Short mmCIF file of C-alpha atoms and ligand atoms in Angstrom, two decimals:
data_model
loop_
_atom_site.label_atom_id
_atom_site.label_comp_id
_atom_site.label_asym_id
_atom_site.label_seq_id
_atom_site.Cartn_x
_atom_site.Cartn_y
_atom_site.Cartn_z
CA UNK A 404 -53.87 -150.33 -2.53
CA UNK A 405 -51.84 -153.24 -3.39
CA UNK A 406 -47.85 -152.75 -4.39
CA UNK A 407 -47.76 -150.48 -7.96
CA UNK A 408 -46.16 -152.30 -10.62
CA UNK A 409 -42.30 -150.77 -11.26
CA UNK A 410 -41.00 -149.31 -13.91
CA UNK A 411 -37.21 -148.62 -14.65
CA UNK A 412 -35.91 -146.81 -17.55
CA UNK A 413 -32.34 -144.75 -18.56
CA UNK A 414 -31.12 -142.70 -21.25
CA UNK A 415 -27.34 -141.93 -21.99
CA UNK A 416 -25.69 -138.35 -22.05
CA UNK A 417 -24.38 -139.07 -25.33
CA UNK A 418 -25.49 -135.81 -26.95
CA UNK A 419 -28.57 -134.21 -27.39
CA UNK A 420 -31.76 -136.05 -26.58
CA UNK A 421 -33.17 -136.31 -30.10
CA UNK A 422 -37.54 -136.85 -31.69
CA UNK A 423 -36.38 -140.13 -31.44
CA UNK A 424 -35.71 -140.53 -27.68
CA UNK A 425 -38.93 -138.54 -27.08
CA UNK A 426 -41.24 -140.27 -29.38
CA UNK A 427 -39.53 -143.49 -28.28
CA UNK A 428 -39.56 -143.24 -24.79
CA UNK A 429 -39.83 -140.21 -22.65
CA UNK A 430 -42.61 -138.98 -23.17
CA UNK A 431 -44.03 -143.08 -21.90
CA UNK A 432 -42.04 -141.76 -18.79
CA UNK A 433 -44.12 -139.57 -18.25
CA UNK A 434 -47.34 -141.14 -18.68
CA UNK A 435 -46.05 -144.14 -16.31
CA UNK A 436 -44.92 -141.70 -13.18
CA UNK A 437 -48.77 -141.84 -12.47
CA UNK A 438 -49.76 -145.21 -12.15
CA UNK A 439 -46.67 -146.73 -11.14
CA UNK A 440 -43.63 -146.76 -8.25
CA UNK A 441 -41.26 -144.92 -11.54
CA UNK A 442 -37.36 -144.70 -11.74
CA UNK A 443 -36.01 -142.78 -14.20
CA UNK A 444 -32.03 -142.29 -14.65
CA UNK A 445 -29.29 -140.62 -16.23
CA UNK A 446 -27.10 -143.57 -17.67
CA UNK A 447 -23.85 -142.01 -17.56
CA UNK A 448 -21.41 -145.18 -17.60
CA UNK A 449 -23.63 -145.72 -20.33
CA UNK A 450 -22.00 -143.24 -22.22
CA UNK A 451 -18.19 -144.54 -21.64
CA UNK A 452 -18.48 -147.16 -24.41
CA UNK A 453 -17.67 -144.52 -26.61
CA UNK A 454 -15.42 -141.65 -26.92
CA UNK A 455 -16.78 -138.67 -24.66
CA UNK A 456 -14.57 -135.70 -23.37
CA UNK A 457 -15.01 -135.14 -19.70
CA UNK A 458 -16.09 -131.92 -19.34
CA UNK A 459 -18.78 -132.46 -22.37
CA UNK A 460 -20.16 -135.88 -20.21
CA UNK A 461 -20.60 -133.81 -17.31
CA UNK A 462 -22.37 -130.96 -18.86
CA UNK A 463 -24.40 -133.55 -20.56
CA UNK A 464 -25.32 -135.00 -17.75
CA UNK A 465 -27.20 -131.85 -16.49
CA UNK A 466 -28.10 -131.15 -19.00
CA UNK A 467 -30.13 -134.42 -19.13
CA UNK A 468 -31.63 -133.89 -16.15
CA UNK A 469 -32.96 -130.61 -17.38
CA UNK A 470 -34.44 -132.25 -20.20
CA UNK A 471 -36.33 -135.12 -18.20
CA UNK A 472 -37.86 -132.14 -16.25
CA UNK A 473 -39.07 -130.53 -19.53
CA UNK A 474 -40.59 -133.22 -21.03
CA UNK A 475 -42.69 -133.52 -17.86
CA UNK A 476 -41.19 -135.90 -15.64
CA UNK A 477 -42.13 -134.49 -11.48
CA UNK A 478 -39.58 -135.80 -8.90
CA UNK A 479 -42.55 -135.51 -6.27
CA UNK A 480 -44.26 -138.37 -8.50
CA UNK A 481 -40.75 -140.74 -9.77
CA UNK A 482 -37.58 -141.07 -8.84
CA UNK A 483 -34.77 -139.70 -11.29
CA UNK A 484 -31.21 -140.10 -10.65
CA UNK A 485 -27.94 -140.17 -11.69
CA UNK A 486 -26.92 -144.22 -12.82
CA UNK A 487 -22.87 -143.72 -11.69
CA UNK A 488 -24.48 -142.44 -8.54
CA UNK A 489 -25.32 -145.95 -7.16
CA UNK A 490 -22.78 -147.88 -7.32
CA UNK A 491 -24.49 -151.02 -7.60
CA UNK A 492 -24.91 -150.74 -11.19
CA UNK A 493 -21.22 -151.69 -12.59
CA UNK A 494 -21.32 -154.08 -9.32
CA UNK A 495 -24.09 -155.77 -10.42
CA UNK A 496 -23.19 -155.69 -13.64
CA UNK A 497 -19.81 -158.11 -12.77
CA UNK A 498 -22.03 -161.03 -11.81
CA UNK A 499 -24.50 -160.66 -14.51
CA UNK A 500 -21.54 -160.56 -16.96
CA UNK A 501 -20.48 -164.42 -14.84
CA UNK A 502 -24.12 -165.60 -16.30
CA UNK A 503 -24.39 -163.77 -20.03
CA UNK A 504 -22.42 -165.62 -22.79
CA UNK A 505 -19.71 -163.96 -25.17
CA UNK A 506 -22.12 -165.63 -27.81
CA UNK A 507 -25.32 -164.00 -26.58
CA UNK A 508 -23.44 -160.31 -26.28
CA UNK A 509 -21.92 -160.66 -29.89
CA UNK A 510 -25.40 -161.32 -31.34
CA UNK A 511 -26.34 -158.04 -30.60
CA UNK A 512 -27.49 -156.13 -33.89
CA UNK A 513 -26.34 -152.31 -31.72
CA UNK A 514 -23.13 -153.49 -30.89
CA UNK A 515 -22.22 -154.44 -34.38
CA UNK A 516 -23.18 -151.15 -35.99
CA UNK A 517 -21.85 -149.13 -33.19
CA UNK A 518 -18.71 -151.47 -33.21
CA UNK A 519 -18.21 -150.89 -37.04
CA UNK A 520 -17.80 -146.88 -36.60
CA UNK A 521 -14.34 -147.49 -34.57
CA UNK A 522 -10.91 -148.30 -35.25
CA UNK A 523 -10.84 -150.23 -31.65
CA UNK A 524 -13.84 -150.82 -29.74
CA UNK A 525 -14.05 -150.61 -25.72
CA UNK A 526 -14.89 -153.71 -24.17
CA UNK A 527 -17.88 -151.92 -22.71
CA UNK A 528 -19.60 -151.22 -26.01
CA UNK A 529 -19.58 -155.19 -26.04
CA UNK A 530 -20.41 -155.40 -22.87
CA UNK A 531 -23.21 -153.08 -22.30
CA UNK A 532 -26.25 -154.66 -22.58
CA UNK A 533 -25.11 -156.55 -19.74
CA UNK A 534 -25.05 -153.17 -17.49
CA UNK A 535 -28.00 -152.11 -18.71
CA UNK A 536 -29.63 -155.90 -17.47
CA UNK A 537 -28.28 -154.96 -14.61
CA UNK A 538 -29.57 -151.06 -14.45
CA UNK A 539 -32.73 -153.17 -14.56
CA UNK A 540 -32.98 -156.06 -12.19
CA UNK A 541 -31.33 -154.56 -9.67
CA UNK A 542 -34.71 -152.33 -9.36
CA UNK A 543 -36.73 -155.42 -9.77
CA UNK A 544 -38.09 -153.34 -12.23
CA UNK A 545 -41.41 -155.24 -13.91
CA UNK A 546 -41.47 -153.11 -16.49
CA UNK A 547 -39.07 -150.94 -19.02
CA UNK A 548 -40.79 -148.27 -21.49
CA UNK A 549 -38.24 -148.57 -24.17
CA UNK A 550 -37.91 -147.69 -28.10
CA UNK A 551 -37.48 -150.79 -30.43
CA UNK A 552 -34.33 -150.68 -30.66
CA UNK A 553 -33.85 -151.93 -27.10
CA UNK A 554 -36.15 -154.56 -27.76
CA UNK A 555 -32.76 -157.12 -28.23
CA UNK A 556 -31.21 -155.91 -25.42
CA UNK A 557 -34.80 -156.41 -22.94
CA UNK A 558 -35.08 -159.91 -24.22
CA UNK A 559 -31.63 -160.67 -22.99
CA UNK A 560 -31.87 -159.16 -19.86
CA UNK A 561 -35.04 -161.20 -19.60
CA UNK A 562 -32.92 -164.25 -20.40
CA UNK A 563 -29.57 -163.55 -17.73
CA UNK A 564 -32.42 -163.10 -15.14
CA UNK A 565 -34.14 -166.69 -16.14
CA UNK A 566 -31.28 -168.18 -16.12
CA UNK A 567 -30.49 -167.34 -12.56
CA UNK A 568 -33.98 -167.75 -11.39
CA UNK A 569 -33.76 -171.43 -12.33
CA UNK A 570 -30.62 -172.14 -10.74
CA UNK A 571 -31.18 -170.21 -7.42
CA UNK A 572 -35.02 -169.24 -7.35
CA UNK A 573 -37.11 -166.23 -7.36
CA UNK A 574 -34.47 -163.60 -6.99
CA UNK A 575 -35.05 -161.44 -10.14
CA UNK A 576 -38.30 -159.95 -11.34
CA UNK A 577 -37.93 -160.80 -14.99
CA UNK A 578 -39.08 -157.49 -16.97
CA UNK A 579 -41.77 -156.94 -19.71
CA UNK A 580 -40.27 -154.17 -22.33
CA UNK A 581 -43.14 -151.72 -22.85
CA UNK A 582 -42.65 -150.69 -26.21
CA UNK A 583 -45.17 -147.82 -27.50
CA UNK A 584 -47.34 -148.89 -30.98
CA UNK A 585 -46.26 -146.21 -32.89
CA UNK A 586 -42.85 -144.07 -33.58
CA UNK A 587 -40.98 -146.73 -31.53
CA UNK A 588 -38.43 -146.48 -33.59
CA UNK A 589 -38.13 -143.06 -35.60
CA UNK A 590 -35.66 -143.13 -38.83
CA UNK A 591 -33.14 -140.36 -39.58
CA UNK A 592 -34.63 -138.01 -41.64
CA UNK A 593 -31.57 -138.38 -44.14
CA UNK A 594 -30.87 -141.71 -44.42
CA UNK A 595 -34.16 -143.58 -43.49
CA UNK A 596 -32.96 -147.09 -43.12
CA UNK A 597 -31.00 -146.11 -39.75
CA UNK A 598 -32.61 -145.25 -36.56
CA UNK A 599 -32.33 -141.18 -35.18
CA UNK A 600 -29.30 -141.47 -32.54
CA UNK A 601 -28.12 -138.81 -30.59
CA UNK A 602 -24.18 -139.89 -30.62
CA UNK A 603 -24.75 -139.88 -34.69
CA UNK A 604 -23.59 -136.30 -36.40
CA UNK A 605 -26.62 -136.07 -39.11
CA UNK A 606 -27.42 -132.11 -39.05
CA UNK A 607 -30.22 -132.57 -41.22
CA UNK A 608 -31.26 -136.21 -40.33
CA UNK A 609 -32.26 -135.53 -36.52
CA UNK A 610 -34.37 -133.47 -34.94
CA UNK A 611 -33.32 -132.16 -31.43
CA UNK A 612 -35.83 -132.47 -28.43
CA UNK A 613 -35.25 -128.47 -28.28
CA UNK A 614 -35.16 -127.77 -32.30
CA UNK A 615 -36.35 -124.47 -33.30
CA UNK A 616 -40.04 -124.55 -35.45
CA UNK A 617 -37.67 -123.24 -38.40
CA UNK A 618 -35.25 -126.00 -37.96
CA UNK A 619 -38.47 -128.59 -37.91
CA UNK A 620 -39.62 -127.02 -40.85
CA UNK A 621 -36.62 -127.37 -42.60
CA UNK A 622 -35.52 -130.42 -42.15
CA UNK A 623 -38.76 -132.38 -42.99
CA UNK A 624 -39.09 -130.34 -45.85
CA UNK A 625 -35.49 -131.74 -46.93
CA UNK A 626 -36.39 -135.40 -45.85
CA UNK A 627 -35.69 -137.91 -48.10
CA UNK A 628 -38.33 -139.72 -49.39
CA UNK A 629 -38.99 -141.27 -52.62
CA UNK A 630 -40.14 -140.38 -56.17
CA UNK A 631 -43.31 -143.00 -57.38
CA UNK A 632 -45.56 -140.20 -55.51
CA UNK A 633 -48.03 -143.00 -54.41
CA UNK A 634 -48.79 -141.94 -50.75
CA UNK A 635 -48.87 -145.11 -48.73
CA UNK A 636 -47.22 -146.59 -45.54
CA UNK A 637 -44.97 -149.11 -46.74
CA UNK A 638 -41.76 -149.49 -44.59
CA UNK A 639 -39.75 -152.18 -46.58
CA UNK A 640 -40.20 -149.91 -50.11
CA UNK A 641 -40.57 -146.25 -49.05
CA UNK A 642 -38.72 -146.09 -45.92
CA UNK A 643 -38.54 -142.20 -45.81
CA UNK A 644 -42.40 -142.03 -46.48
CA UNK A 645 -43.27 -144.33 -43.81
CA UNK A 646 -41.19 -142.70 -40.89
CA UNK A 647 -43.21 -139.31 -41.86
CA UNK A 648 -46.02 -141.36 -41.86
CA UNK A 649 -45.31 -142.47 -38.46
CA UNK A 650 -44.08 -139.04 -37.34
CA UNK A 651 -47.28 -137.46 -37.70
CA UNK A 652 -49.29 -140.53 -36.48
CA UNK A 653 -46.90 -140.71 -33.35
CA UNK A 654 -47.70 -136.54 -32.45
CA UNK A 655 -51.26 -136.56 -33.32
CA UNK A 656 -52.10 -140.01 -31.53
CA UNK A 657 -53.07 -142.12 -34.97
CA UNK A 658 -52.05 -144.98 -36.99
CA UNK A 659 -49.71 -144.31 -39.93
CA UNK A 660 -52.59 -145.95 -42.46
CA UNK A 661 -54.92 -143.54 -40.87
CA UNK A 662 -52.77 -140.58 -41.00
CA UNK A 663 -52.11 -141.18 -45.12
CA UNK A 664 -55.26 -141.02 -46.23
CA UNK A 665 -56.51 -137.82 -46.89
CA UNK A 666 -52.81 -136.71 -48.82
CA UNK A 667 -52.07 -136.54 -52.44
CA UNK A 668 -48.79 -134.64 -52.41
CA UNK A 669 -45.77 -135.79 -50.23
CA UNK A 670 -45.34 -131.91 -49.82
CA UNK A 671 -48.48 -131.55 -48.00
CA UNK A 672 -47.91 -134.10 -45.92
CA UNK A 673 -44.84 -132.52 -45.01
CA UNK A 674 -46.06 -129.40 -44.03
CA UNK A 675 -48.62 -131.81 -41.62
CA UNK A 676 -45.63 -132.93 -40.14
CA UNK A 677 -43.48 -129.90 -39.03
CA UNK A 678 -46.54 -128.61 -37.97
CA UNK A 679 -47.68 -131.89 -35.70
CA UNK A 680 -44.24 -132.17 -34.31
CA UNK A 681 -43.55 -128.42 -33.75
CA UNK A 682 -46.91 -128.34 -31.52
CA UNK A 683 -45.66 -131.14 -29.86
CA UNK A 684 -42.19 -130.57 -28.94
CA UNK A 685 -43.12 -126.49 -28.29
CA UNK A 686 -44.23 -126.79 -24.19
CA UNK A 687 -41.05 -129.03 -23.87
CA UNK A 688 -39.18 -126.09 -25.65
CA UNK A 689 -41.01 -123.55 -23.40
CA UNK A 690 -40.63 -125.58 -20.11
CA UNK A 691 -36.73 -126.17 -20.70
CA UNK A 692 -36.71 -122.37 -20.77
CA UNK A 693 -38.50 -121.60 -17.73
CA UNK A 694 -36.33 -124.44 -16.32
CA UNK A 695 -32.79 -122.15 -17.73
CA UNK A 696 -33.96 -118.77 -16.40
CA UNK A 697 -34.79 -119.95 -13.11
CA UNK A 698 -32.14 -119.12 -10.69
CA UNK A 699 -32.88 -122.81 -8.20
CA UNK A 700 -31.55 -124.69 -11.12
CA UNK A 701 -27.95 -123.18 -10.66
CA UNK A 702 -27.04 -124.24 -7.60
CA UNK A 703 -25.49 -127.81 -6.15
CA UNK A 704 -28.95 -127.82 -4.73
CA UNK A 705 -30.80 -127.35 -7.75
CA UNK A 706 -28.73 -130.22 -9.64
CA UNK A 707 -30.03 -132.55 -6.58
CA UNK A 708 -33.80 -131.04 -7.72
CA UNK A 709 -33.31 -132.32 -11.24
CA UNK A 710 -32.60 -135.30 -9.96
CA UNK A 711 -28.68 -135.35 -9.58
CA UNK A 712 -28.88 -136.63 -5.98
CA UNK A 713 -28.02 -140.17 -5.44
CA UNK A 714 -30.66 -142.24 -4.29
CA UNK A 715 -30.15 -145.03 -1.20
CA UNK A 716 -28.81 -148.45 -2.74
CA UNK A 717 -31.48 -150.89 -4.04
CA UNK A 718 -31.11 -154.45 -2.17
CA UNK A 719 -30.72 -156.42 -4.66
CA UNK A 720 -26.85 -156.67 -5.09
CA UNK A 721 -26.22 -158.01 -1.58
CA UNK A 722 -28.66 -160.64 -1.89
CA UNK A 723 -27.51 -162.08 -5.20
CA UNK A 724 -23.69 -161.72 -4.26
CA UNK A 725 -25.04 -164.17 -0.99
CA UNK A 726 -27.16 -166.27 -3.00
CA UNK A 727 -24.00 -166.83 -5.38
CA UNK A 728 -21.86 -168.07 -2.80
CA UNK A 729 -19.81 -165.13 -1.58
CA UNK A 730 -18.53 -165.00 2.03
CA UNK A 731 -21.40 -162.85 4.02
CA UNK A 732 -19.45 -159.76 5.77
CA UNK A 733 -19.44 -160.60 9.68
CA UNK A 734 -21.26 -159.06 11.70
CA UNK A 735 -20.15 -158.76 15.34
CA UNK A 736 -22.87 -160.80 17.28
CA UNK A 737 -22.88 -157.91 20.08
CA UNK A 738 -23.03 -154.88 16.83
CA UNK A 739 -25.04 -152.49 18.54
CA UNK A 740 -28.72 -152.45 17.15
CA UNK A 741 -29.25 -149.10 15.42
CA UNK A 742 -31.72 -147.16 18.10
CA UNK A 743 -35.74 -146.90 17.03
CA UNK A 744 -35.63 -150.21 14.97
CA UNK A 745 -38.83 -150.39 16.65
CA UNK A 746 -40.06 -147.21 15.93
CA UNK A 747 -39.28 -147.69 12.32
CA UNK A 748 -41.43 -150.86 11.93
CA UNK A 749 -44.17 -150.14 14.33
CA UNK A 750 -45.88 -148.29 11.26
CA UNK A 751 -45.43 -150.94 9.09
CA UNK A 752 -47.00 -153.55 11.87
CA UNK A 753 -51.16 -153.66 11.07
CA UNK A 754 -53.65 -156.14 11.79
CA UNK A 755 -51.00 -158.03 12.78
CA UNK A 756 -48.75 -158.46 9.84
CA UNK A 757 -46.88 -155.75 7.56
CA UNK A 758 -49.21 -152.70 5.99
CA UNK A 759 -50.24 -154.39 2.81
CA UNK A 760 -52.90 -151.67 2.15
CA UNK A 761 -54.07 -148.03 3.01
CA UNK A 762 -52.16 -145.69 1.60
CA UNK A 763 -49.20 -147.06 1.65
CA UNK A 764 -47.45 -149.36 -0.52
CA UNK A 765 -44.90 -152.42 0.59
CA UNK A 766 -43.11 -153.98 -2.07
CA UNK A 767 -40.71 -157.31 -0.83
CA UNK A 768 -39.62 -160.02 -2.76
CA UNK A 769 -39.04 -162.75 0.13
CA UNK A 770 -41.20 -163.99 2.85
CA UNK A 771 -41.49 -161.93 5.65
CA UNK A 772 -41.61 -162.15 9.26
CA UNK A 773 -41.80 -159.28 11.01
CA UNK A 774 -41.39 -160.04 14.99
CA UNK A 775 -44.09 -163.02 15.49
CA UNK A 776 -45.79 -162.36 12.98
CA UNK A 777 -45.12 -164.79 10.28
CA UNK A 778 -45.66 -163.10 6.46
CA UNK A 779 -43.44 -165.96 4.93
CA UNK A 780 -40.35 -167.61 5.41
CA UNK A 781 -37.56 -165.45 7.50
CA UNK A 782 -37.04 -162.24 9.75
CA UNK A 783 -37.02 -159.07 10.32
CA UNK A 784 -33.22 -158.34 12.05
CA UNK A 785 -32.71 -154.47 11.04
CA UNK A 786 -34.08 -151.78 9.70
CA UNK A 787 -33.11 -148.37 8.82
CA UNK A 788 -34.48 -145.05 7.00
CA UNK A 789 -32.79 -142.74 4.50
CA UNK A 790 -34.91 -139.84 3.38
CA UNK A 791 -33.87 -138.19 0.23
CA UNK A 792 -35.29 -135.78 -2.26
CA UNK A 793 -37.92 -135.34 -0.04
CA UNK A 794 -38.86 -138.98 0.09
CA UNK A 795 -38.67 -141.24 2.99
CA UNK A 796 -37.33 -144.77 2.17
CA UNK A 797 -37.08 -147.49 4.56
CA UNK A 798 -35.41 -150.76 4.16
CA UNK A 799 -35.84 -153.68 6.44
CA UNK A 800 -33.23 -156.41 6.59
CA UNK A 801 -34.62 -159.77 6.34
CA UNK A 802 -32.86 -163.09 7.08
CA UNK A 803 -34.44 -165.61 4.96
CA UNK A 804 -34.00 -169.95 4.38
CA UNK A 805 -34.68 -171.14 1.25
CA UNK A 806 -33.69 -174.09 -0.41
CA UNK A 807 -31.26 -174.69 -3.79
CA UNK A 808 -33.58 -175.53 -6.54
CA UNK A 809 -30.72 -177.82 -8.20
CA UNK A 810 -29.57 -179.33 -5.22
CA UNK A 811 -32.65 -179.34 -2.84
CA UNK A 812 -30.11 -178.56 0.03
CA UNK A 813 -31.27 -176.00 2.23
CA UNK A 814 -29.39 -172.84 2.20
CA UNK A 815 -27.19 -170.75 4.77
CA UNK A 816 -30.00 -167.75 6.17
CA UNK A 817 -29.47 -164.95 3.77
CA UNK A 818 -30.25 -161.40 4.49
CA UNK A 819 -32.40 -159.18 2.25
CA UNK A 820 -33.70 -155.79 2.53
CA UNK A 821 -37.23 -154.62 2.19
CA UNK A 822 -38.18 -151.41 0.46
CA UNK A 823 -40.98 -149.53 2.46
CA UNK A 824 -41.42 -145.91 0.31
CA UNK A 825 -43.43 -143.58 1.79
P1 LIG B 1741 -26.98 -143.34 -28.54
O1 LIG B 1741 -26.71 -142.98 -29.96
O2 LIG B 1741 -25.97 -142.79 -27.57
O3 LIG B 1741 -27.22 -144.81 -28.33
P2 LIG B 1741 -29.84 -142.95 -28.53
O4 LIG B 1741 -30.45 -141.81 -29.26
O5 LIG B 1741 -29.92 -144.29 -29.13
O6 LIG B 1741 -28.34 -142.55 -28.17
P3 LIG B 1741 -30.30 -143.98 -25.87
O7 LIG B 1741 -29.83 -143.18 -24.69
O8 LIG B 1741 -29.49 -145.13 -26.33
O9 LIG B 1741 -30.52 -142.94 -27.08
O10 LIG B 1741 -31.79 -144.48 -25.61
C1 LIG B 1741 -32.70 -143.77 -24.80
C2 LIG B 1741 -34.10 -144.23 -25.14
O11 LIG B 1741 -34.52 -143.68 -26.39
C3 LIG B 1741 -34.23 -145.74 -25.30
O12 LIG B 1741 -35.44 -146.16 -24.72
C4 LIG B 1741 -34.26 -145.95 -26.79
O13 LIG B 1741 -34.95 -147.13 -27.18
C5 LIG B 1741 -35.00 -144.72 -27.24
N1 LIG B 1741 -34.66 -144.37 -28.61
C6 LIG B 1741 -33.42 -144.05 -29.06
N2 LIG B 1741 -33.46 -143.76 -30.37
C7 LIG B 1741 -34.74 -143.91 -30.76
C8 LIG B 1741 -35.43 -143.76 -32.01
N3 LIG B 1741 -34.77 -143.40 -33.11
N4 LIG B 1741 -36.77 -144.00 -32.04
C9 LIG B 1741 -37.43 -144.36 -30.93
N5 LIG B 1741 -36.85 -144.52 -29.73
C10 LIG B 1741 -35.52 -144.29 -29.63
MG1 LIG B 1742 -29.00 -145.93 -28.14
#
């Protein structure tokens, strides 16, 4: 088996997680965790662009991490973690913000509606979507199962990473945004020309990941719609129609044309609704209870099950921060080699090169050479194991030359690391 294709995706403890966020995106989480190496995460800095009290960002975040359980997500099968945890992400996130322009960031259609709901806006709120680039490509992440309304911010992460590619090479993986056909971007019930957010106060426009059937009853009954009574899916003329439309399509696995035929009265439809969405969003009800009740999610150690531990540092930062030009730190040329360096790459040493199939998988984004045996350009000089969660992870420092694609001048050795993950 070849290297699985990675995904990286985050959501904010901003409030509660909301149809939207499910519909949207988690429950594509899910389905991904399967078929590909999957990193899930908590975005708290995320949530600093706006006003948050302490105490309520901390509960959130928990409280997040209870909810990606819920909906189904397995720490055995991705890795979920806490974004403020690594602290490569706001690091990363400085020399991403040295490559996006000011003109690029004030484009951005989110930060002008969030902007417009404060007095003074935080830097960060304009600066965001550079953080999130970097929550990204520092995973090398190939692909990000997103709602719509990230679709902007993907397409300029896709650009900061292009941009450095073709200065310095192949550094970044530049990211597809997997964006699901249907419900990708789920209205407020209230006022259907603005997207379901969970930092927006609409009682009666949102539905909560963990609303009661009575309180999905009762709010699509109250959604707006419209009054010509013609029952088609028309977005630009019957906004609140369509996003029903596109609710029940989205629960019951259908197109929004396919789901309207077969209604004559918006009232039925309705009903079709609260009743699609209440059997979807019940075992994510029923698990979050389970997951409340059960004593090993009260304890420091049960946080670090739902996937509050921090997970070892991805390599990218080091590598860029080199490839820009910083100073490398020096290393003392007698530095003791940590003990068993063999040991740790004898297993990844088969037929002569690195373990490229079997069960296990190798991703590494330089040439390789791993003691004589030449993979690419480079070497092997350290590596090391951190096992957490459960999960063994072993990195392998790699000293690479490669040459300055606008200069041609070879560059200084760099060093890299290598993720093995076992
Ligand atoms: P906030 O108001 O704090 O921005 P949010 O509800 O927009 O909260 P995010 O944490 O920003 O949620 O996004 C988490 C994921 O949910 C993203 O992939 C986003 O695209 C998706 N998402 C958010 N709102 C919707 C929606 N209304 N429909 C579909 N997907 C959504
Ligand atoms: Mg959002």
């Amino acid at each position: 088996m070849g290297p699985m294709s990675r995904v990286l995706s985050g959501i904010a403890p901003s409030g509660d997680f909301t149809l939207g966020n499910y519909l949207g995106a988690l429950r594509h989480w899910v389905t991904f965790q399967d078929d590909h190496d999957a990193f899930y995460c908590v975005v708290d800095l995320h949530a600093l662009t706006e006003p948050i009290e302490p105490a309520v960002l901390r509960a959130n975040t928990f409280d997040a991490a209870l909810n990606l359980l819920a909906v189904g997500l397995d720490p055995e099968r991705c890795t979920i973690f806490v974004q403020s945890h690594v602290p490569e992400h706001p690091r990363l996130t400085w020399l991403l913000e040295c490559i996006a322009t000011m003109g690029e960031l004030g484009r951005m259609t989110q930060y002008k509606e969030k902007s417009e709901r404060h007095e003074t806006v935080r830097a960060g709120l304009f600066t965001y979507p550079v953080l999130m680039a970097a929550d990204i490509l520092l995973y090398q992440a190939d692909a990000v199962p997103v709602g719509d309304d990230q679709r902007q911010h993907l397409e300029l992460t896709r650009e900061v990473a292009l941009r450095f590619n073709h200065r310095f090479g192949d550094v970044f993986t530049v990211p597809e945004a997997a964006i699901p056909g249907t419900a990708a971007r789920v209205m407020d019930l209230q006022y259907p020309d603005r997207k379901m957010s969970k930092s927006v106060a609409s009682p009666l426009g949102t539905i909560g990941l963990l609303d009661p059937a009575e309180d999905i009853k009762k709010k699509v009954r109250k959604a707006v719609t419209d009054t010509d009574g013609e029952l088609r899916h028309d977005r630009a003329t019957k906004p609140g129609l369509a996003n029903l439309l596109e609710l029940l399509a989205g629960a019951t696995n259908r197109t929004p044309e396919q789901v309207a035929v077969g209604y004559e009265r918006y009232g039925d439809l309705k009903n079709d609704v609260a009743d699609a969405l209440d059997d979807l969003l019940r075992p994510v009800r029923e698990r979050r209870i389970e997951l409340e009740t059960d004593p090993a999610y009260r304890t420091p150690a049960a946080a670090a099950a739902a996937g509050l531990a921090a997970i070892p540092a991805p390599p990218t930062y080091p590598f860029v921060m080199e490839t820009w030009g910083t100073f490398p730190e020096i290393q003392p040329a007698d530095a003791p080699r940590p003990a068993g360096l063999l040991d740790v790459l004898g297993p990844l040493l088969a037929d002569g090169g690195l373990i490229l199939h079997g069960e296990q998988e190798f991703t590494y984004h330089r040439p390789v050479v791993v003691g004589d045996v030449l993979v690419g350009r480079g070497a092997v000089v350290d590596a090391y194991q951190k096992t957490s969660k459960g999960r063994t992870m072993t990195f392998v420092v790699v000293r690479t030359d490669w040459t300055d694609q606008a200069t041609g001048e070879p560059v200084v050795t760099s060093t890299y690391n290598v993720i093995h993950r076992a």
